Amino acid sequence: MGNMNEAPAATENESATTDGFHLVIDALKLNGITTIYGLPGIPITDLTRKAQAAGMRVISFRHEQNAGNAAAIAGFITQKPGICLTVSAPGFLNGLTALANATTNCFPMILISGSSEREIVDLQQGDYEEMDQLAIAKPLCKAAFRVLHAQDIGVGVARAIRSAVSGRPGGVYLDLPAKLFGQAMDAIAGKNSLIKVVDPAPRQIPAPDSVKRALDLLKGAKRPLILLGKGAAYAQADADIKALVEKSGIPYLPMSMAKGLLPDTHPQSAAAARSYVLAEADVVMLVGARLNWLLSHGKGKTWGAAGGKQFIQIDISPTEIDSNVAIAAPVIGDIGSCVAALLEGMGASFPKPPAEWTGAIGERRDKNLSKMAETLTKDPSPMNFHSALNVVRDIVKANPDAMLVNEGANALDFTRSIVDMYKPRKRLDVGTWGIMGIGMGFAVAAAIETNLPVIAIEGDSAFGFSGMEVETICRYNLPVCVVIFNNNGVYGGKDVNPTGHADAAPTVFVKGARYDKLIEAFGGVGVHATNPAELRKAMEEAIRSRKPTLINAVIDEGAGTESGRITSLNPQAAKKK
Ligand code: FYN
Ligand code: ADP
């Protein structure tokens, strides 16, 4: 027996060492992160293997942009930062679009990229995939860190997690030079260097006077409107948000990714009277929504007579206030805390808006709804967006838990107004930036994070940006049903090359393309749907079977308009007289 005061002889384990690979994995797992979306390659191939061996899910993509989009939307769905792992330089650059899109949309994600050694990069000595990745990432994300020593990995990961989810969520870059992974250190010291982040997204309680100011404004409003944004969806304060709307009796307008916070069929929804309520409201309460281009910057003819409006804005970011127009009543804090405080301040009863206002909205809403209903009954051949979406609308209504991914131009805009959503955080779309290419990355993450059926409604152009991930969807046997609205081109297939040269017009694709054949190459189910009945049957079977499915829905190549509802943003040469 040794001297009782001496530490017991170290067991084999305790004398073991750890290394950078394992410290990165242990730091992520310690913080409840179980999934990595990425693409193996130098210098992170072994990190992907070791992460999988350590019990993490490592979802391997065909292009890093799609892995990054998957990580970003995983963050939106879970409130935990999604992790995208890439190789250095080109792989890092491929991930940047997703990192920037995450930051723009306030989705929490961490882009982790292997990189070249500092000493070589700084001397510009021409290393393999040499690039100063940290400097390039910084302007595109919320925070960026580099770790050079194994003992700092715990701090680096902790800072990245806290930066991604605290305050306004966003994208964070974590730069790991190749040499870091092989650095060994004492296992106990390594374990002790890791940080389990405490309260990474602390509640931010609004000032009581700001809550009172907002409620006083609402009480005095003759034509109040609540505008729900994706920040409200992200906050996961669903019951209180629903209570706020219903207790106030105020009409509400959901932005696209806030659809489903209350069912789109809710009697207070003003979605089908959008232009009227934006123009006529006298007090507008923004809840996790920005007055950016999607809301005409809070000014102009969209908002009716100049000066007639007063805005209340609930947001976690104080510097968002007054970004476009004066905000009369800012309420700064996390939406959960702000809405709870508003509800408390409303007391037992709160004055309802004048019947004249809600009545006028109802009239306009019903008029638009009946016009839409009439359009949806038409059954043209080939299908148009309305007749195809009439099927999708029914499928989503019958499967309210299914996730809906949506991108495109007409495919996006018509789906947004035709397909009602019934539950929060089900509609995942192009968001603030109107970006193309989020489709398959979002679909993979929606399936991985929820294990629910995923319906991806894709424009044929939009699908082209991430279509190779159909192999990823098949490889992991994900319950994803991709419906491609195939109208032969960007916006449609009608353009012609005026020169008579054999080159197709820039917006036109191969006519009659059979995208359904693509998924068959990987063992998935391909369906060619030329009418609503075929589309309905294929979607119902995909939901039932949970098999990876791609439906090539033939749409009239003349259907829709250039850029959908934002044609005005696409400058066109003045029509020749
Ligand atoms: C809405 N509407 C409806 C319904 N829902 N009518 C009947 N039934 C239903 N269910 C009406 C609504 O009241 C409007 O009519 C009209 O339909 C359009 O409503 P929408 O689509 O909600 O609103 P709008 O005006 O298009 O909103 C502007 C916008 C939106 C910029 C917020 O277009 C948008 O989010 N666009 C995203 C574009 C994008 O990112 N594209 C991707 C890349 S583009 P009125 O009230 O009568 O006006 C690549 O080329
Ligand atoms: P939408 O496009 O749906 O209008 P935006 O992305 O423009 O939504 O706005 C989202 C807003 O929500 C951002 O200003 C962001 O700061 C804010 N936000 C995000 N999460 C929260 C939260 N948990 N609490 C409060 N505000 C939030």
XYZ file of C-alpha atoms and ligand atoms in Angstrom:
654
model
C 0.000 0.000 0.000
C 1.652 3.386 -0.940
C 1.875 6.452 1.311
C -1.757 7.422 2.126
C -1.013 11.105 1.329
C 0.200 10.398 -2.166
C -2.281 10.526 -5.013
C -3.143 6.967 -5.980
C -1.044 5.745 -8.845
C -2.663 6.882 -12.087
C -4.658 4.132 -13.758
C -3.964 3.391 -17.383
C -6.827 5.714 -18.403
C -5.775 8.594 -16.224
C -2.272 8.567 -17.669
C -3.716 8.564 -21.214
C -3.528 11.560 -23.437
C -6.195 13.136 -25.621
C -5.843 15.158 -28.808
C -7.419 17.959 -30.802
C -9.757 15.607 -32.672
C -11.242 14.239 -29.484
C -11.347 17.568 -27.682
C -13.472 19.078 -30.498
C -15.840 16.110 -30.369
C -16.004 16.093 -26.559
C -16.629 19.865 -26.457
C -19.558 19.568 -28.869
C -21.047 16.561 -27.111
C -20.615 18.205 -23.695
C -22.895 20.978 -24.985
C -25.604 18.652 -26.221
C -24.645 18.863 -29.881
C -25.211 15.465 -31.451
C -25.188 16.116 -35.208
C -22.633 17.432 -37.657
C -23.595 18.398 -41.219
C -20.560 18.424 -43.441
C -18.355 16.973 -46.136
C -15.154 15.049 -45.344
C -11.770 15.964 -46.833
C -8.360 17.395 -45.902
C -7.804 18.122 -42.985
C -11.040 17.026 -41.328
C -11.704 13.552 -42.757
C -10.610 11.784 -39.601
C -12.615 14.219 -37.476
C -15.752 13.026 -39.280
C -14.829 9.379 -38.664
C -13.980 9.938 -34.987
C -17.135 11.975 -34.432
C -19.248 9.154 -35.847
C -17.324 6.588 -33.787
C -18.026 8.726 -30.705
C -21.768 8.396 -31.363
C -22.443 11.698 -33.151
C -24.541 11.702 -36.334
C -22.325 12.889 -39.173
C -24.485 13.744 -42.191
C -22.245 13.856 -45.227
C -23.302 16.046 -48.167
C -22.214 16.491 -51.795
C -21.612 20.251 -51.511
C -20.776 22.305 -48.433
C -23.365 24.996 -49.196
C -26.109 22.443 -48.687
C -24.487 21.165 -45.480
C -24.329 24.745 -44.248
C -27.972 25.380 -45.088
C -28.859 22.199 -43.228
C -26.912 23.353 -40.161
C -28.564 26.778 -40.285
C -32.139 25.515 -40.433
C -31.329 22.910 -37.764
C -30.488 25.903 -35.573
C -33.800 27.584 -36.388
C -35.731 24.407 -35.580
C -33.878 23.473 -32.364
C -32.519 26.783 -30.937
C -29.146 24.955 -30.681
C -26.420 25.985 -33.139
C -26.343 23.727 -36.183
C -22.802 22.562 -36.974
C -21.383 22.639 -40.504
C -17.938 21.069 -40.934
C -15.885 21.734 -44.076
C -12.433 21.304 -45.477
C -10.179 24.312 -45.948
C -10.352 27.087 -48.552
C -12.731 25.902 -51.353
C -14.875 23.895 -48.911
C -14.842 26.804 -46.467
C -15.853 29.174 -49.278
C -18.684 26.841 -50.297
C -19.969 27.052 -46.728
C -19.816 30.861 -46.611
C -23.049 31.452 -48.541
C -24.891 29.408 -45.943
C -23.054 31.171 -43.105
C -24.015 34.583 -44.503
C -27.591 33.443 -45.119
C -27.828 32.146 -41.545
C -26.596 35.460 -40.188
C -29.012 37.425 -42.359
C -31.917 35.230 -41.250
C -30.875 35.083 -37.566
C -30.425 31.291 -37.682
C -27.826 29.996 -35.143
C -25.119 27.946 -36.826
C -21.377 27.366 -36.499
C -19.247 26.844 -39.598
C -16.199 24.850 -38.505
C -13.484 24.647 -41.159
C -10.052 23.106 -41.231
C -7.428 25.619 -42.365
C -3.792 26.144 -43.240
C -1.194 26.972 -40.591
C -1.012 30.592 -39.499
C 2.725 30.884 -39.939
C 2.492 29.841 -43.604
C -0.646 31.859 -44.356
C 0.789 35.009 -42.783
C 3.983 34.674 -44.822
C 1.919 33.781 -47.906
C 4.221 30.870 -48.637
C 1.756 29.013 -50.827
C 0.388 26.236 -48.622
C -2.084 23.593 -49.836
C -5.424 25.421 -49.971
C -3.813 28.454 -48.368
C -6.327 31.120 -47.351
C -6.803 33.549 -44.489
C -10.227 32.076 -43.774
C -10.815 33.911 -40.499
C -10.363 37.301 -42.150
C -12.658 36.328 -45.029
C -15.389 34.964 -42.754
C -15.520 37.882 -40.293
C -17.631 40.327 -42.345
C -20.185 37.607 -43.132
C -20.961 36.338 -39.657
C -21.821 37.374 -36.123
C -18.497 36.246 -34.627
C -15.373 34.407 -35.752
C -12.686 32.629 -33.738
C -9.508 30.650 -34.410
C -7.997 28.045 -32.062
C -4.262 27.314 -32.236
C -3.732 25.184 -29.111
C -5.526 22.030 -27.966
C -6.041 23.422 -24.481
C -8.068 26.284 -25.985
C -10.554 24.123 -27.890
C -12.997 24.150 -24.955
C -13.031 27.940 -24.856
C -13.271 28.215 -28.650
C -16.277 25.924 -28.900
C -17.963 27.550 -25.897
C -17.529 31.036 -27.354
C -18.842 29.895 -30.716
C -21.946 28.350 -29.154
C -22.726 31.378 -26.998
C -22.141 33.785 -29.889
C -24.462 31.801 -32.183
C -27.495 31.651 -29.865
C -27.274 34.611 -27.498
C -29.043 37.863 -28.345
C -29.939 37.958 -32.044
C -29.020 34.446 -33.248
C -26.681 34.139 -36.209
C -23.783 32.458 -37.941
C -20.385 31.984 -36.296
C -17.106 30.846 -37.858
C -14.620 28.602 -35.990
C -11.248 28.184 -37.675
C -9.245 25.039 -36.799
C -5.785 24.829 -38.429
C -4.763 21.296 -39.445
C -1.980 20.979 -36.870
C -4.435 21.476 -34.005
C -6.108 18.103 -34.499
C -2.990 16.065 -33.847
C -1.891 18.080 -30.804
C -1.812 15.763 -27.782
C -2.339 16.760 -24.167
C -2.980 15.072 -20.830
C -6.465 13.565 -20.869
C -7.452 14.920 -17.470
C -6.182 18.406 -18.286
C -8.000 18.157 -21.595
C -11.237 17.171 -19.928
C -10.875 19.994 -17.442
C -10.292 22.486 -20.280
C -13.737 21.871 -21.760
C -16.630 24.234 -20.957
C -20.275 23.320 -20.683
C -21.904 26.605 -21.601
C -24.262 27.812 -18.871
C -27.437 29.600 -20.084
C -26.108 30.281 -23.617
C -29.183 32.319 -24.638
C -30.148 34.222 -21.488
C -33.650 35.676 -21.300
C -33.684 39.412 -21.869
C -36.469 40.979 -19.864
C -38.102 44.116 -21.308
C -38.218 47.309 -19.291
C -41.655 47.690 -17.668
C -42.054 51.239 -18.979
C -41.451 50.000 -22.546
C -44.222 47.411 -22.084
C -46.623 50.046 -20.729
C -45.811 52.417 -23.612
C -46.606 49.689 -26.118
C -49.874 48.700 -24.456
C -51.025 52.323 -24.201
C -50.431 52.686 -27.945
C -52.363 49.509 -28.692
C -55.252 50.546 -26.452
C -55.648 53.817 -28.316
C -55.464 52.288 -31.786
C -58.503 52.373 -34.085
C -56.987 50.013 -36.694
C -54.302 47.924 -34.917
C -52.339 45.160 -36.630
C -49.927 42.538 -35.262
C -47.155 41.453 -37.638
C -45.511 38.132 -36.726
C -42.025 37.431 -38.093
C -39.710 34.413 -38.106
C -38.183 35.706 -34.882
C -41.508 34.989 -33.208
C -41.451 31.468 -34.625
C -37.844 30.915 -33.512
C -38.637 32.044 -29.947
C -40.823 28.971 -29.300
C -43.233 31.034 -27.206
C -46.136 29.645 -29.216
C -48.854 29.523 -26.541
C -48.185 33.063 -25.309
C -48.059 34.459 -28.852
C -51.390 32.821 -29.627
C -52.786 34.170 -26.344
C -51.547 37.693 -27.131
C -53.281 37.678 -30.507
C -56.521 36.177 -29.244
C -56.726 38.201 -26.000
C -56.160 41.435 -27.928
C -58.560 40.457 -30.733
C -56.155 42.296 -33.057
C -55.858 41.064 -36.663
C -52.454 39.564 -37.438
C -50.310 39.082 -40.523
C -47.703 36.261 -40.507
C -44.509 36.621 -42.513
C -43.741 33.481 -44.463
C -41.801 31.563 -41.786
C -44.167 32.727 -39.062
C -47.074 31.004 -40.796
C -48.533 28.370 -38.523
C -47.845 30.217 -35.247
C -51.622 30.419 -35.391
C -53.365 28.281 -38.038
C -53.644 30.210 -41.330
C -57.385 29.506 -41.140
C -57.614 31.504 -37.880
C -60.438 34.104 -37.943
C -57.983 36.879 -36.974
C -55.601 36.120 -39.857
C -55.392 39.064 -42.269
C -53.080 37.242 -44.679
C -55.691 37.321 -47.417
C -56.193 41.039 -46.912
C -52.505 41.927 -46.799
C -52.457 45.062 -48.905
C -55.480 46.509 -47.132
C -54.226 46.030 -43.578
C -50.728 47.330 -44.318
C -52.133 50.444 -45.940
C -54.897 51.142 -43.423
C -53.511 50.096 -40.004
C -52.784 53.021 -37.652
C -50.744 51.079 -35.063
C -48.586 48.121 -36.154
C -46.896 45.846 -33.609
C -43.918 43.994 -35.104
C -43.115 40.790 -33.218
C -39.767 39.376 -34.368
C -40.101 40.934 -37.811
C -37.932 43.548 -39.488
C -39.205 46.455 -41.596
C -36.900 45.422 -44.443
C -37.585 44.980 -48.153
C -40.204 42.302 -47.431
C -42.258 45.014 -45.744
C -41.315 47.814 -48.140
C -39.097 49.297 -45.414
C -42.191 50.500 -43.551
C -42.861 53.291 -46.009
C -44.221 54.065 -49.442
C -47.550 53.202 -51.004
C -47.619 49.771 -49.343
C -48.150 51.616 -46.066
C -50.720 54.112 -47.304
C -50.761 57.793 -46.451
C -47.411 59.021 -45.163
C -47.146 59.671 -41.437
C -50.361 57.869 -40.545
C -48.667 54.960 -38.820
C -47.179 54.278 -35.418
C -44.994 51.228 -34.895
C -44.390 49.077 -31.844
C -41.390 46.779 -32.301
C -40.593 43.759 -30.151
C -37.049 42.608 -30.825
C -34.017 41.269 -29.055
C -31.753 43.584 -31.018
C -31.897 47.221 -29.809
C -30.071 48.459 -32.901
C -32.836 47.116 -35.151
C -35.082 49.893 -33.832
C -35.530 52.897 -36.175
C -33.609 51.000 -38.897
C -36.134 52.145 -41.508
C -38.782 54.302 -39.864
C -39.272 55.781 -36.389
C -40.484 53.260 -33.853
C -42.837 54.867 -31.325
C -42.670 52.027 -28.807
C -39.621 49.755 -28.850
C -39.817 46.730 -26.546
C -36.361 45.201 -26.290
C -35.967 41.661 -25.044
C -36.437 38.059 -26.012
C -39.857 37.504 -27.504
C -40.878 34.988 -24.874
C -40.235 37.478 -22.066
C -41.719 40.413 -23.979
C -44.929 38.632 -24.888
C -45.318 37.338 -21.328
C -44.912 40.882 -20.018
C -47.440 42.252 -22.517
C -49.955 39.579 -21.531
C -49.499 40.402 -17.874
C -49.872 44.116 -18.567
C -53.100 43.517 -20.505
C -54.770 42.359 -17.329
C -58.021 40.427 -17.253
C -59.548 42.190 -20.225
C -58.200 44.347 -23.014
C -60.197 46.621 -25.331
C -60.936 44.872 -28.607
C -60.364 46.701 -31.918
C -63.414 48.475 -33.404
C -65.772 46.135 -35.271
C -65.574 48.546 -38.217
C -61.886 47.623 -38.630
C -62.213 43.877 -38.195
C -65.320 43.902 -40.354
C -63.593 45.703 -43.214
C -60.747 43.218 -43.062
C -63.149 40.297 -43.074
C -64.829 41.631 -46.203
C -61.568 41.922 -48.112
C -60.289 38.616 -46.826
C -63.444 36.757 -47.825
C -63.370 38.372 -51.267
C -59.783 37.213 -51.861
C -60.469 33.787 -50.385
C -63.455 33.195 -52.671
C -61.486 34.436 -55.678
C -58.711 32.015 -54.771
C -61.184 29.173 -54.190
C -62.603 29.703 -57.651
C -59.145 29.683 -59.223
C -58.207 26.513 -57.384
C -61.154 24.584 -58.804
C -59.877 24.994 -62.352
C -58.150 21.933 -63.782
C -56.111 23.007 -66.803
C -53.835 20.687 -68.725
C -50.928 20.933 -68.356
C -51.280 21.854 -64.687
C -50.592 25.393 -63.535
C -49.255 26.441 -60.124
C -52.769 26.779 -58.702
C -54.057 23.363 -59.735
C -50.881 21.638 -58.508
C -50.854 23.594 -55.250
C -54.498 22.776 -54.658
C -53.254 19.202 -54.189
C -50.330 20.241 -51.968
C -52.726 22.345 -49.886
C -54.904 19.289 -49.218
C -51.894 17.076 -48.402
C -50.513 19.592 -45.878
C -53.965 20.031 -44.319
C -54.201 16.242 -43.895
C -50.632 16.103 -42.500
C -50.221 19.258 -40.362
C -47.136 17.843 -38.626
C -45.228 17.445 -41.905
C -42.398 19.891 -42.566
C -42.735 22.081 -45.666
C -39.612 23.349 -47.452
C -40.273 25.868 -50.214
C -38.135 27.769 -52.705
C -38.402 29.242 -56.162
C -40.025 32.304 -57.626
C -43.600 31.483 -58.630
C -43.232 28.145 -56.822
C -42.432 30.107 -53.661
C -44.961 32.922 -53.923
C -47.945 30.801 -54.936
C -47.156 28.163 -52.282
C -46.951 30.868 -49.618
C -50.446 32.191 -50.322
C -52.143 28.932 -51.313
C -50.807 26.360 -48.835
C -52.124 27.038 -45.330
C -49.892 26.104 -42.402
C -51.342 24.885 -39.120
C -48.390 24.567 -36.732
C -45.311 26.680 -35.917
C -41.896 26.206 -37.544
C -43.232 23.915 -40.253
C -42.671 26.231 -43.215
C -38.972 26.632 -43.999
C -38.251 28.879 -46.956
C -35.927 31.356 -48.625
C -36.494 33.855 -45.808
C -34.996 37.316 -45.686
C -32.583 37.059 -48.561
C -34.771 35.388 -51.166
C -31.874 33.021 -51.760
C -32.058 30.105 -54.197
C -30.524 26.782 -53.214
C -31.733 26.175 -49.660
C -34.094 23.368 -50.682
C -32.322 20.057 -50.257
C -30.140 21.186 -47.351
C -33.243 22.356 -45.481
C -35.074 19.135 -46.393
C -32.270 16.917 -45.057
C -32.024 18.804 -41.758
C -35.805 18.978 -41.318
C -35.940 15.180 -41.628
C -32.872 14.554 -39.435
C -33.922 16.973 -36.673
C -37.634 16.058 -36.531
C -37.912 12.574 -38.066
C -41.177 13.889 -39.551
C -42.205 13.618 -43.204
C -40.768 16.479 -45.260
C -42.450 17.950 -48.338
C -40.150 20.103 -50.472
C -41.983 22.253 -53.026
C -39.299 23.323 -55.495
C -39.167 25.477 -58.573
C -37.250 23.607 -61.276
C -34.628 26.363 -61.317
C -34.284 26.419 -57.532
C -33.934 22.645 -57.362
C -30.958 22.834 -59.689
C -28.838 24.538 -57.020
C -28.914 21.603 -54.604
C -30.321 18.717 -56.646
C -27.332 16.405 -56.190
C -28.306 16.068 -52.525
C -31.067 13.730 -53.704
C -28.312 11.117 -53.351
C -27.793 12.261 -49.734
C -31.528 11.964 -49.092
C -31.503 8.395 -50.477
C -28.283 7.434 -48.680
C -29.833 8.243 -45.300
C -33.240 6.976 -46.448
C -34.947 10.177 -45.334
C -38.751 10.665 -45.486
C -38.449 13.501 -48.012
C -40.914 14.039 -50.844
C -39.493 16.522 -53.355
C -42.087 18.010 -55.721
C -40.462 19.850 -58.617
C -42.740 22.306 -60.403
C -41.249 21.761 -63.846
C -42.171 24.588 -66.219
C -39.065 24.198 -68.376
C -37.027 27.091 -67.085
C -36.327 30.006 -64.799
C -39.811 31.553 -64.413
C -40.942 29.383 -67.355
C -39.878 27.998 -70.704
C -41.340 30.511 -73.147
C -38.309 32.707 -73.842
C -36.611 32.295 -77.221
C -33.138 33.220 -78.485
C -33.869 36.194 -80.772
C -30.837 35.492 -82.954
C -32.204 32.186 -84.182
C -28.928 30.576 -82.994
C -29.286 27.054 -81.620
C -28.423 28.215 -78.068
C -31.505 28.141 -75.853
C -32.623 31.428 -74.295
C -30.752 32.059 -70.995
C -33.839 31.292 -68.909
C -34.858 28.066 -70.664
C -33.921 24.503 -69.591
C -34.172 21.171 -71.380
C -37.873 20.980 -72.222
C -39.786 18.084 -70.721
C -36.892 17.174 -68.427
C -37.564 14.094 -66.328
C -36.191 14.989 -62.923
C -37.896 11.890 -61.517
C -35.277 9.761 -63.254
C -32.575 11.430 -61.151
C -33.676 9.874 -57.852
C -34.053 6.434 -59.434
C -30.275 6.455 -59.945
C -29.946 6.289 -56.143
C -32.754 3.869 -55.370
C -35.397 6.450 -54.570
C -38.944 6.615 -55.913
C -39.374 8.742 -59.044
C -42.833 9.772 -60.248
C -43.791 11.690 -63.379
C -47.035 13.544 -62.585
C -48.925 15.186 -65.428
C -52.197 15.904 -63.609
C -53.507 16.599 -60.080
C -54.680 13.022 -59.533
C -51.220 11.602 -60.286
C -49.615 14.258 -58.078
C -52.002 13.546 -55.199
C -51.472 9.775 -55.422
C -47.685 10.129 -55.492
C -47.597 12.562 -52.537
C -49.964 10.436 -50.449
C -47.817 7.346 -51.132
C -44.611 9.226 -50.283
C -46.042 10.371 -46.935
C -47.342 6.873 -46.179
C -44.177 5.001 -47.204
C -41.676 7.594 -45.891
C -39.519 6.617 -48.873
C -37.281 9.241 -50.538
C -39.449 10.408 -53.431
C -39.045 12.896 -56.263
C -42.137 13.946 -58.199
C -41.651 15.684 -61.527
C -44.840 17.781 -61.694
C -45.362 19.051 -65.233
C -46.448 22.706 -65.131
C -47.532 24.834 -68.087
C -44.358 26.587 -69.236
C -46.335 29.781 -69.661
C -47.703 29.754 -66.104
C -46.500 32.342 -63.629
C -44.635 35.611 -64.046
C -40.989 36.645 -64.101
C -39.711 36.573 -60.487
C -43.184 35.816 -59.173
C -44.568 38.575 -56.922
C -41.388 40.619 -57.028
C -41.221 41.157 -60.792
C -40.679 44.836 -60.141
C -37.239 44.058 -58.672
C -36.084 42.567 -61.989
C -35.334 45.629 -64.087
C -36.515 45.083 -67.649
C -35.707 47.096 -70.717
C -38.561 49.440 -71.493
C -40.911 47.666 -73.830
C -40.102 48.787 -77.387
C -43.032 50.873 -78.721
C -52.601 35.893 -49.488
N -53.486 36.347 -50.370
C -54.468 35.473 -50.502
C -54.143 34.418 -49.647
N -52.968 34.697 -49.021
N -55.563 35.507 -51.274
C -56.389 34.436 -51.160
N -56.161 33.376 -50.354
C -55.055 33.342 -49.599
N -54.834 32.292 -48.805
C -53.415 37.587 -51.103
C -52.895 38.757 -50.326
O -53.905 39.409 -49.595
C -52.357 39.605 -51.412
O -53.443 40.195 -52.100
C -51.771 38.598 -52.369
O -52.474 37.401 -52.139
C -50.271 38.347 -52.151
O -50.122 37.998 -50.844
P -48.649 37.592 -50.320
O -48.013 36.706 -51.276
O -48.783 37.177 -48.919
O -47.970 38.995 -50.257
P -47.064 39.821 -51.255
O -47.812 41.056 -51.638
O -46.511 39.000 -52.341
O -45.907 40.158 -50.242
C -44.756 40.870 -50.676
C -43.533 40.024 -50.280
C -43.706 38.580 -50.850
C -42.261 40.686 -50.845
C -43.473 39.935 -48.735
O -43.921 38.677 -52.236
C -42.501 37.727 -50.558
O -42.271 37.295 -49.429
N -41.728 37.478 -51.629
C -40.517 36.684 -51.511
C -39.841 36.765 -52.854
C -38.556 35.941 -52.828
O -37.837 35.948 -51.838
N -38.376 35.244 -53.921
C -37.250 34.317 -54.023
C -36.280 34.604 -55.091
S -36.971 35.406 -56.449
P -53.819 41.738 -51.852
O -54.007 41.887 -50.375
O -55.081 41.952 -52.592
O -52.664 42.533 -52.374
C -36.077 34.817 -57.744
O -36.371 35.166 -58.874
P -39.322 38.025 -41.044
O -38.532 37.910 -42.304
O -40.169 36.846 -40.781
O -40.063 39.329 -40.966
P -36.905 38.815 -39.818
O -35.837 37.796 -40.031
O -36.944 40.002 -40.703
O -38.293 38.048 -39.828
O -36.821 39.367 -38.347
C -36.549 38.520 -37.281
C -36.272 39.441 -36.107
O -36.484 38.685 -34.931
C -34.829 39.953 -36.083
O -34.815 41.364 -35.993
C -34.235 39.334 -34.822
O -33.394 40.227 -34.113
C -35.468 39.021 -34.014
N -35.349 37.849 -33.143
C -34.899 36.628 -33.465
N -35.001 35.810 -32.396
C -35.557 36.551 -31.399
C -35.929 36.286 -30.048
N -35.763 35.076 -29.513
N -36.474 37.278 -29.334
C -36.657 38.502 -29.872
N -36.332 38.824 -31.131
C -35.788 37.846 -31.881
